[in-house]
Each structure stands twice: as structure tokens, then as C-alpha cells.
Amino acid sequence: MPGDNAHQIPGSPKGDIKPLSLLPLVMLIFFEVSGGPFGTEDAVNAAGPLLCIIGFIAFPLIWSVPEALMTAELATAFPENSGYVAWVTAAFGPMWGFQEGFWSWLSGVTDNGVYPVILAANLEIFFPQLGQGWTRVAFLFGLSLSLAYLNYRGLTVVGHTIITAVVVILVPFIILTLLCIPSVEPKNWIRVDWDNVDWGTYVNVMFWNLNMWDRVSTLAGEVHNPRRTLPRAMLLAVLLVVLMYLLPTMAVLGVTNDTDEVQMGFYGRVAEKFGGHWLAVWVVVAAASSSIGQFQAEMASDSYQLQGMAERGFLPKVLGYRSPHDTPTLGILLSSLGVLGVATLDFVSIVQMLNAIYCLAEILEFAAFIHLRIKCPNLHRPYRVPLPTWALTLMMLPAFALLFIIILLPVYNRNYVNVACTVGAASMGFILWPLLQVARRRGWCEFEPMHFDVAGVLGPIPPSGVCLPAEEVPHSLEHQNLRVESAVPGHHALLLEHQRLSGHEHDHEYEHAENGDSISEPLLRSSAGR
């Protein structure tokens, strides 16, 4: 189809060779979201087996499926590395696009601090000295830096690494599940102590285990044939994630009658009981593979997002620099520093901190999704969720409600540290935006011209100024070129050059939209003589 590789997408590698095909992309999404059942232990400990099992059935319907569908539609419409920044910018303007990018990146690097912590907890079975002290700190820092170097070596290396990691994870849990089945007692699944449920920890851990589907959008510029590959990859990844959580969790909880035993590293202890030392070692190796794969996937998304934002002119140009391995060097470095800053905190503290920040970004994304459906029906969507806008809105309402619940939970629980972190993160974005505009005007840093190049994304607007229905919009890049550039910091000028098949040219000039205004609703003025 024209447009898939017909032009150079901003933020994609030089040339038309894209390193991510279907299987590596499924694996990346799997690790962005899950990486296996590791990390579910705190949800069981907080709420008991019944609520945990119900959660892995209900949360995918309430949250995972809507987020995955939104990502499939918008990531194919905007196949570039700025990802959700492009969605929000298209809907609400560059200032809100920057907030989206900053909040998402901040939650992403915080999330990446979780995986070395999970691995250290699983290794404590064999190396108890990793539980505390300088040995633990040295391990966490060394692991984080080593994995960051693998990311520096490129997405091809990352793709091969995580495919291997998925195999290493799946096999021992299939064996563990089969070994547990004969000893499962269904009554163990229905235990819950309603008076002692820690709802805050339960909701946060369940949400953390099943979110981050949107992260793959920041790698869309690296995907081969995103029109076909992204939707298929999202479907396969949803099935893989849900089954990988639900089946092993039900198996080990079915053979456990004391939830106080369910702590980080619990799967390894059950494996040793039912399969012997060899299976326990394999589960610990799987935990290592999971941490490596999740770290690599998250680091790739975070660093390519910074690179995509730099190429869009949101951030200094130097952040768009690519290494000889075609990777965003400074993006990886900055993301690594963020990971090191939180890696020594405990699991629940990191999860609660990142969830609230992540929810701020998700509210913007969902709002942009609905806004673009209503205000820009001629947006070229290679994949379109087969629902009308009113049905999409209804589908999103439970997800919206969940986002606000998670944001308000720290207030309800009087967790003022998390409240301060959330308020600080939100405020920091609004402080950084005007500072970057000052740096641009005064030449403190070199920036790319702020632009929103969506050639091949938005269909041409006809001379009458009336938007065509989505199905009537021609998709060929040969007949359209939409370019949005920043003429004044904080503003953006829009120029549409549309050439018909007959060779007649139609020029449409757009009025300047003020900072924060939607670029999907430009004021159209037809040139004289039309």
C-alpha cells in the first residue's frame, strides 16, 4: 500500500529498512506490559486469591483491551517514534503534546526501576546477601547499566534477546502449571478476607501488571509495515499476556492455603516443592529473563520517545542524535539515570509512584482518541476500531473511571509522598515547556523547527473546505503533503499543499493557531480565484 514505506517517517531509521517485524514486536509488547507472572505476589498478599483471579479477568476487559485498541488505531495513523506525543499534539496542540511526552517518559523510567528490584528478590532464594546493603545496591546499579548497553547496541539485538527470553519464561511456567494441576484444590481460589483487603496496593499492582500497551507506539517508526503488523501484534500480545498471568497464578494459588507465604520469589519456592531444585533454578532464570526483557522493552520505548520528540522540535536537537547502531544515545543515557534514581526503592513504592504519573498521561491519550474521532473524521486510519464513536466513548468510560481512582488513591490513603510526587511531576512539565521556548528563542540550545509532519496521515481537505468522509479520503502520498511548522515559539503555522491527479494545484492557507489550540481544526481560507 502506498504510504507504508513511501517516505521517511520522522524518527525512523535512515532508509526504508525497519528492524521490527511481527514476532519481535509481539515480544516487545509482551515485555512492555507483562514479562510473565512475576510481580503478582503483592496483589495476592494485599487482597487474597479470589480478588487476584477476578482481577486478571476483569482488568483486561476494563483497561487492557480499550488501551490496546486505541494504540492500534492511532499508532498506525501516526507511525513514528514520538508515538502518543503525536496523537495529543494533533488533538490539543504542542503544549499538551509536550506534557504527554514528559509524563509518559517520567513514568516509564520510574517503571524501569522495578525490574532489577524483582530480579534481586527472586535471586535472594540462592543469594540472600542481595536482600540489603551495598551488595544489593551494586547489583541493581550494575544490572541497570549492563542492560542499558544492550539497548545501545540496537533493536535487532533487543529483538533477538527478548524472543529468547520469552521462550525461557514460557517453558518453566508451562511445566509448573502442569505439575500443580493434580494437587489443585479449587477452594483455595475463593479465599478472601474482606476486612483486611488493602485496596490501594491491590488496584495499583493489578493496574501495573496490565498497563503500558501504548508504549509500543513510540517504536512505530521502527516497525515494518505498521498498517498490518501493529494490529496483529496487539491482538496476539493481549492473548499471551492474559494467559501468562492467569494460568500460572491459578495453578500456584490452587496448591497454596496460606497467602502469607505469597511474597516476591514465591513462584520459585513452589517450583522447588513440586518440581525439584532444577525447576526452581529454571524459574529464577525465567525471572532474570523477564527482568531483562521488560527492562529492554521499556528502555527502548523511553529512549526512542525522547529521540522522536527531539526530531519534532519539542526537545533540543542533540537528543535526536543516533549512535552507529542507529540508537538514541542520549535518550538511553537520560533514561538510565532516571532508572538509577529509583532502583533502590521497594517494589510497591515504585509502582504507586509511577501509576499516578502514568494516569495523567493516559487521560490525555484517551481524550485525544475521542477528540480525533469527532473532529478529524478524515484522519487516515490504516486500522480503525470497528465501533462508532459513541460506542468507543462508552467503552472508555470504565477505563477513565479507573484512571481517576488510581490518581485519587494516594489522597484517600493519606500517602502524601505519592501525592507530592504526582503534583511535582505535573507541575514540572508546565515549568519545562516555557523554559524550553526561552532556550529556543535565545539560542541556548539548537532545536529542530517545531513541526507536525503528518504527510500521508491526514487526508487532503477539498477546495470547499469541507472534510471528506474517512472512507473517501485518498491515501496515496503522491497527492498530498501536509506540513505543520512552528514560525514563532509557542505557535504553529500550517501549510497544506494539495495537488490533484489532473495536475491542478490548490493552495490552502491556514491562520496561526495559538499555543495549545488543536491543529485538527485549522481555520481554512481558500486562495483567491478558487
Short mmCIF file of N, CA, C and O in Angstrom, two decimals, residues 330-422:
data_model
loop_
_atom_site.label_atom_id
_atom_site.label_comp_id
_atom_site.label_asym_id
_atom_site.label_seq_id
_atom_site.Cartn_x
_atom_site.Cartn_y
_atom_site.Cartn_z
N LEU A 330 21.78 9.63 23.66
CA LEU A 330 21.49 10.46 24.83
C LEU A 330 20.16 10.10 25.46
O LEU A 330 19.99 10.25 26.67
N GLY A 331 19.21 9.65 24.66
CA GLY A 331 17.93 9.19 25.22
C GLY A 331 18.14 8.01 26.15
O GLY A 331 17.55 7.93 27.23
N ILE A 332 19.02 7.07 25.75
CA ILE A 332 19.33 5.91 26.59
C ILE A 332 20.05 6.37 27.86
O ILE A 332 19.76 5.88 28.96
N LEU A 333 20.96 7.32 27.72
CA LEU A 333 21.71 7.81 28.88
C LEU A 333 20.79 8.48 29.90
O LEU A 333 20.84 8.18 31.10
N LEU A 334 19.92 9.37 29.43
CA LEU A 334 19.00 10.06 30.34
C LEU A 334 18.02 9.08 30.99
O LEU A 334 17.74 9.19 32.19
N SER A 335 17.52 8.14 30.21
CA SER A 335 16.59 7.16 30.77
C SER A 335 17.29 6.29 31.81
O SER A 335 16.70 5.93 32.83
N SER A 336 18.56 5.97 31.58
CA SER A 336 19.32 5.16 32.54
C SER A 336 19.51 5.90 33.85
O SER A 336 19.41 5.31 34.93
N LEU A 337 19.78 7.19 33.78
CA LEU A 337 19.94 7.98 35.01
C LEU A 337 18.65 8.00 35.81
O LEU A 337 18.66 7.92 37.05
N GLY A 338 17.51 8.11 35.11
CA GLY A 338 16.23 8.07 35.80
C GLY A 338 15.99 6.74 36.48
O GLY A 338 15.48 6.69 37.61
N VAL A 339 16.37 5.64 35.82
CA VAL A 339 16.21 4.31 36.40
C VAL A 339 17.05 4.18 37.67
O VAL A 339 16.58 3.69 38.71
N LEU A 340 18.30 4.63 37.61
CA LEU A 340 19.18 4.52 38.77
C LEU A 340 18.66 5.32 39.95
O LEU A 340 18.90 4.96 41.11
N GLY A 341 17.91 6.38 39.67
CA GLY A 341 17.40 7.22 40.75
C GLY A 341 16.33 6.55 41.60
O GLY A 341 16.12 6.95 42.75
N VAL A 342 15.65 5.53 41.04
CA VAL A 342 14.56 4.89 41.80
C VAL A 342 14.80 3.41 42.07
O VAL A 342 14.02 2.77 42.77
N ALA A 343 15.88 2.86 41.52
CA ALA A 343 16.08 1.41 41.56
C ALA A 343 16.22 0.86 42.97
O ALA A 343 15.97 -0.33 43.19
N THR A 344 16.62 1.68 43.94
CA THR A 344 16.83 1.16 45.29
C THR A 344 15.57 1.23 46.16
O THR A 344 15.60 0.80 47.31
N LEU A 345 14.46 1.76 45.62
CA LEU A 345 13.20 1.77 46.37
C LEU A 345 12.56 0.38 46.33
O LEU A 345 12.92 -0.47 45.52
N ASP A 346 11.57 0.13 47.20
CA ASP A 346 10.90 -1.16 47.18
C ASP A 346 9.84 -1.19 46.07
O ASP A 346 9.41 -0.16 45.55
N PHE A 347 9.40 -2.41 45.74
CA PHE A 347 8.52 -2.65 44.59
C PHE A 347 7.23 -1.84 44.67
O PHE A 347 6.86 -1.11 43.74
N VAL A 348 6.50 -1.94 45.78
CA VAL A 348 5.20 -1.28 45.89
C VAL A 348 5.34 0.23 45.81
O VAL A 348 4.53 0.92 45.18
N SER A 349 6.37 0.79 46.43
CA SER A 349 6.59 2.24 46.40
C SER A 349 6.81 2.74 44.97
O SER A 349 6.26 3.76 44.56
N ILE A 350 7.61 1.99 44.20
CA ILE A 350 7.86 2.38 42.81
C ILE A 350 6.57 2.31 42.00
O ILE A 350 6.25 3.23 41.24
N VAL A 351 5.81 1.23 42.17
CA VAL A 351 4.57 1.05 41.41
C VAL A 351 3.57 2.15 41.72
O VAL A 351 2.96 2.73 40.81
N GLN A 352 3.38 2.46 42.99
CA GLN A 352 2.42 3.51 43.35
C GLN A 352 2.86 4.87 42.81
O GLN A 352 2.03 5.68 42.40
N MET A 353 4.17 5.10 42.79
CA MET A 353 4.68 6.38 42.31
C MET A 353 4.46 6.54 40.81
O MET A 353 4.01 7.59 40.34
N LEU A 354 4.78 5.49 40.06
CA LEU A 354 4.70 5.62 38.60
C LEU A 354 3.26 5.59 38.11
O LEU A 354 2.94 6.23 37.09
N ASN A 355 2.35 4.88 38.80
CA ASN A 355 0.99 4.74 38.31
C ASN A 355 0.26 6.07 38.22
O ASN A 355 -0.44 6.36 37.24
N ALA A 356 0.40 6.89 39.26
CA ALA A 356 -0.32 8.17 39.27
C ALA A 356 0.15 9.07 38.13
O ALA A 356 -0.67 9.73 37.46
N ILE A 357 1.47 9.10 37.89
CA ILE A 357 2.00 9.92 36.80
C ILE A 357 1.53 9.38 35.46
O ILE A 357 1.14 10.12 34.55
N TYR A 358 1.56 8.06 35.33
CA TYR A 358 1.12 7.42 34.10
C TYR A 358 -0.34 7.72 33.80
O TYR A 358 -0.72 7.94 32.64
N CYS A 359 -1.16 7.76 34.84
CA CYS A 359 -2.59 8.03 34.65
C CYS A 359 -2.83 9.42 34.07
O CYS A 359 -3.77 9.62 33.29
N LEU A 360 -2.03 10.40 34.47
CA LEU A 360 -2.17 11.74 33.90
C LEU A 360 -2.00 11.71 32.39
O LEU A 360 -2.78 12.31 31.64
N ALA A 361 -0.97 10.97 31.94
CA ALA A 361 -0.72 10.87 30.50
C ALA A 361 -1.84 10.11 29.80
O ALA A 361 -2.25 10.47 28.69
N GLU A 362 -2.36 9.06 30.45
CA GLU A 362 -3.41 8.26 29.82
C GLU A 362 -4.70 9.04 29.64
O GLU A 362 -5.42 8.85 28.65
N ILE A 363 -5.02 9.91 30.58
CA ILE A 363 -6.22 10.75 30.44
C ILE A 363 -6.11 11.59 29.17
O ILE A 363 -7.08 11.72 28.40
N LEU A 364 -4.93 12.16 28.93
CA LEU A 364 -4.72 12.94 27.72
C LEU A 364 -4.86 12.07 26.46
O LEU A 364 -5.46 12.49 25.47
N GLU A 365 -4.31 10.88 26.49
CA GLU A 365 -4.36 9.99 25.32
C GLU A 365 -5.80 9.60 24.99
O GLU A 365 -6.22 9.66 23.82
N PHE A 366 -6.56 9.20 25.99
CA PHE A 366 -7.95 8.79 25.74
C PHE A 366 -8.77 9.97 25.24
O PHE A 366 -9.61 9.81 24.35
N ALA A 367 -8.54 11.14 25.82
CA ALA A 367 -9.26 12.34 25.36
C ALA A 367 -8.90 12.66 23.91
O ALA A 367 -9.78 13.02 23.10
N ALA A 368 -7.61 12.51 23.55
CA ALA A 368 -7.19 12.76 22.17
C ALA A 368 -7.81 11.75 21.21
O ALA A 368 -8.20 12.10 20.08
N PHE A 369 -7.92 10.50 21.64
CA PHE A 369 -8.52 9.45 20.81
C PHE A 369 -9.95 9.81 20.42
O PHE A 369 -10.33 9.79 19.24
N ILE A 370 -10.75 10.16 21.41
CA ILE A 370 -12.14 10.53 21.14
C ILE A 370 -12.22 11.83 20.36
O ILE A 370 -13.01 11.97 19.41
N HIS A 371 -11.38 12.81 20.73
CA HIS A 371 -11.39 14.11 20.05
C HIS A 371 -11.09 13.95 18.56
O HIS A 371 -11.78 14.55 17.72
N LEU A 372 -10.07 13.16 18.21
CA LEU A 372 -9.72 12.99 16.81
C LEU A 372 -10.80 12.23 16.05
O LEU A 372 -11.01 12.49 14.86
N ARG A 373 -11.49 11.32 16.70
CA ARG A 373 -12.60 10.63 16.05
C ARG A 373 -13.71 11.62 15.68
O ARG A 373 -14.34 11.52 14.63
N ILE A 374 -13.97 12.59 16.58
CA ILE A 374 -15.07 13.54 16.37
C ILE A 374 -14.66 14.65 15.42
O ILE A 374 -15.38 14.99 14.48
N LYS A 375 -13.50 15.26 15.68
CA LYS A 375 -13.10 16.48 14.98
C LYS A 375 -12.31 16.23 13.70
O LYS A 375 -12.16 17.13 12.90
N CYS A 376 -11.76 15.04 13.55
CA CYS A 376 -10.95 14.78 12.36
C CYS A 376 -11.35 13.43 11.75
O CYS A 376 -10.56 12.48 11.75
N PRO A 377 -12.57 13.33 11.23
CA PRO A 377 -13.02 12.05 10.66
C PRO A 377 -12.23 11.65 9.42
O PRO A 377 -12.23 10.48 9.05
N ASN A 378 -11.55 12.61 8.75
CA ASN A 378 -10.79 12.27 7.56
C ASN A 378 -9.34 11.89 7.87
O ASN A 378 -8.51 11.77 6.99
N LEU A 379 -9.03 11.69 9.14
CA LEU A 379 -7.72 11.17 9.51
C LEU A 379 -7.56 9.77 8.92
O LEU A 379 -8.40 8.90 9.13
N HIS A 380 -6.50 9.57 8.17
CA HIS A 380 -6.27 8.27 7.55
C HIS A 380 -5.89 7.26 8.62
O HIS A 380 -4.83 7.34 9.23
N ARG A 381 -6.77 6.31 8.87
CA ARG A 381 -6.55 5.28 9.89
C ARG A 381 -6.40 3.93 9.19
O ARG A 381 -7.40 3.28 8.87
N PRO A 382 -5.17 3.48 8.95
CA PRO A 382 -4.99 2.16 8.30
C PRO A 382 -5.69 1.05 9.07
O PRO A 382 -6.17 0.09 8.47
N TYR A 383 -5.69 1.16 10.40
CA TYR A 383 -6.53 0.27 11.21
C TYR A 383 -7.51 1.14 11.99
O TYR A 383 -7.10 2.11 12.63
N ARG A 384 -8.78 0.81 11.91
CA ARG A 384 -9.81 1.57 12.61
C ARG A 384 -10.60 0.62 13.50
O ARG A 384 -11.08 -0.42 13.03
N VAL A 385 -10.73 0.94 14.78
CA VAL A 385 -11.52 0.12 15.69
C VAL A 385 -12.95 0.07 15.13
O VAL A 385 -13.55 1.12 14.89
N PRO A 386 -13.50 -1.12 14.91
CA PRO A 386 -14.80 -1.23 14.23
C PRO A 386 -15.98 -0.90 15.13
O PRO A 386 -16.89 -1.71 15.33
N LEU A 387 -15.95 0.31 15.71
CA LEU A 387 -17.03 0.78 16.55
C LEU A 387 -17.30 2.24 16.24
O LEU A 387 -16.36 3.00 15.97
N PRO A 388 -18.55 2.68 16.30
CA PRO A 388 -18.81 4.12 16.15
C PRO A 388 -18.28 4.88 17.36
O PRO A 388 -18.00 4.30 18.42
N THR A 389 -18.16 6.19 17.20
CA THR A 389 -17.53 7.00 18.25
C THR A 389 -18.31 6.93 19.56
O THR A 389 -17.71 6.87 20.64
N TRP A 390 -19.63 6.89 19.51
CA TRP A 390 -20.41 6.84 20.76
C TRP A 390 -20.14 5.54 21.51
O TRP A 390 -20.05 5.52 22.74
N ALA A 391 -19.98 4.43 20.76
CA ALA A 391 -19.70 3.15 21.40
C ALA A 391 -18.29 3.13 21.99
O ALA A 391 -18.05 2.57 23.06
N LEU A 392 -17.34 3.76 21.26
CA LEU A 392 -15.98 3.87 21.80
C LEU A 392 -15.97 4.66 23.11
O LEU A 392 -15.27 4.30 24.05
N THR A 393 -16.74 5.72 23.14
CA THR A 393 -16.80 6.55 24.35
C THR A 393 -17.33 5.74 25.53
O THR A 393 -16.79 5.80 26.63
N LEU A 394 -18.39 4.96 25.29
CA LEU A 394 -18.93 4.11 26.36
C LEU A 394 -17.89 3.07 26.81
O LEU A 394 -17.76 2.78 28.00
N MET A 395 -17.17 2.50 25.83
CA MET A 395 -16.15 1.51 26.16
C MET A 395 -15.04 2.12 27.03
O MET A 395 -14.47 1.47 27.89
N MET A 396 -14.74 3.40 26.80
CA MET A 396 -13.65 4.07 27.51
C MET A 396 -14.05 4.54 28.91
O MET A 396 -13.18 4.80 29.74
N LEU A 397 -15.34 4.66 29.20
CA LEU A 397 -15.77 5.22 30.48
C LEU A 397 -15.23 4.45 31.69
O LEU A 397 -14.73 5.06 32.63
N PRO A 398 -15.32 3.10 31.72
CA PRO A 398 -14.74 2.39 32.87
C PRO A 398 -13.24 2.63 33.01
O PRO A 398 -12.72 2.74 34.12
N ALA A 399 -12.54 2.72 31.88
CA ALA A 399 -11.10 2.98 31.92
C ALA A 399 -10.83 4.37 32.48
O ALA A 399 -9.90 4.57 33.30
N PHE A 400 -11.60 5.37 32.06
CA PHE A 400 -11.47 6.72 32.61
C PHE A 400 -11.69 6.70 34.13
O PHE A 400 -10.94 7.33 34.88
N ALA A 401 -12.74 5.99 34.55
CA ALA A 401 -13.03 5.92 35.99
C ALA A 401 -11.86 5.30 36.75
O ALA A 401 -11.48 5.78 37.83
N LEU A 402 -11.26 4.25 36.19
CA LEU A 402 -10.12 3.60 36.83
C LEU A 402 -8.94 4.56 36.97
O LEU A 402 -8.26 4.60 38.00
N LEU A 403 -8.71 5.37 35.94
CA LEU A 403 -7.61 6.33 35.98
C LEU A 403 -7.78 7.32 37.13
O LEU A 403 -6.83 7.61 37.88
N PHE A 404 -8.99 7.85 37.28
CA PHE A 404 -9.23 8.83 38.34
C PHE A 404 -9.16 8.18 39.72
O PHE A 404 -8.70 8.79 40.69
N ILE A 405 -9.60 6.93 39.84
CA ILE A 405 -9.49 6.22 41.11
C ILE A 405 -8.03 6.08 41.53
O ILE A 405 -7.66 6.33 42.69
N ILE A 406 -7.18 5.70 40.58
CA ILE A 406 -5.76 5.50 40.91
C ILE A 406 -5.09 6.82 41.27
O ILE A 406 -4.25 6.88 42.17
N ILE A 407 -5.45 7.88 40.58
CA ILE A 407 -4.88 9.19 40.91
C ILE A 407 -5.28 9.62 42.31
O ILE A 407 -4.48 10.21 43.06
N LEU A 408 -6.54 9.34 42.71
CA LEU A 408 -7.05 9.80 44.00
C LEU A 408 -6.72 8.86 45.16
O LEU A 408 -6.86 9.25 46.32
N LEU A 409 -6.29 7.63 44.87
CA LEU A 409 -5.99 6.68 45.94
C LEU A 409 -4.95 7.19 46.94
O LEU A 409 -5.13 7.03 48.15
N PRO A 410 -3.83 7.81 46.50
CA PRO A 410 -2.87 8.32 47.48
C PRO A 410 -3.47 9.38 48.41
O PRO A 410 -3.11 9.46 49.58
N VAL A 411 -4.41 10.17 47.89
CA VAL A 411 -5.07 11.17 48.73
C VAL A 411 -5.94 10.47 49.77
O VAL A 411 -5.90 10.80 50.97
N TYR A 412 -6.71 9.47 49.32
CA TYR A 412 -7.59 8.73 50.22
C TYR A 412 -6.78 8.01 51.30
O TYR A 412 -7.18 7.96 52.47
N ASN A 413 -5.64 7.45 50.90
CA ASN A 413 -4.80 6.71 51.85
C ASN A 413 -3.82 7.60 52.62
O ASN A 413 -3.01 7.09 53.39
N ARG A 414 -3.91 8.90 52.38
CA ARG A 414 -3.03 9.88 53.03
C ARG A 414 -1.55 9.57 52.80
O ARG A 414 -0.71 9.75 53.67
N ASN A 415 -1.28 9.12 51.59
CA ASN A 415 0.10 8.86 51.19
C ASN A 415 0.64 10.15 50.56
O ASN A 415 0.69 10.31 49.35
N TYR A 416 1.05 11.06 51.41
CA TYR A 416 1.39 12.39 50.95
C TYR A 416 2.68 12.44 50.15
O TYR A 416 2.90 13.38 49.37
N VAL A 417 3.54 11.43 50.30
CA VAL A 417 4.75 11.37 49.47
C VAL A 417 4.36 11.15 48.01
O VAL A 417 4.87 11.84 47.11
N ASN A 418 3.45 10.21 47.78
CA ASN A 418 2.99 9.97 46.41
C ASN A 418 2.22 11.16 45.85
O ASN A 418 2.32 11.49 44.67
N VAL A 419 1.42 11.79 46.70
CA VAL A 419 0.69 12.98 46.26
C VAL A 419 1.68 14.06 45.83
O VAL A 419 1.52 14.69 44.77
N ALA A 420 2.73 14.27 46.62
CA ALA A 420 3.73 15.28 46.30
C ALA A 420 4.46 14.94 45.00
O ALA A 420 4.73 15.82 44.17
N CYS A 421 4.79 13.65 44.80
CA CYS A 421 5.46 13.24 43.57
C CYS A 421 4.58 13.49 42.35
O CYS A 421 5.05 13.97 41.31
N THR A 422 3.29 13.18 42.47
CA THR A 422 2.37 13.38 41.34
C THR A 422 2.21 14.85 41.02
O THR A 422 2.29 15.26 39.85
#
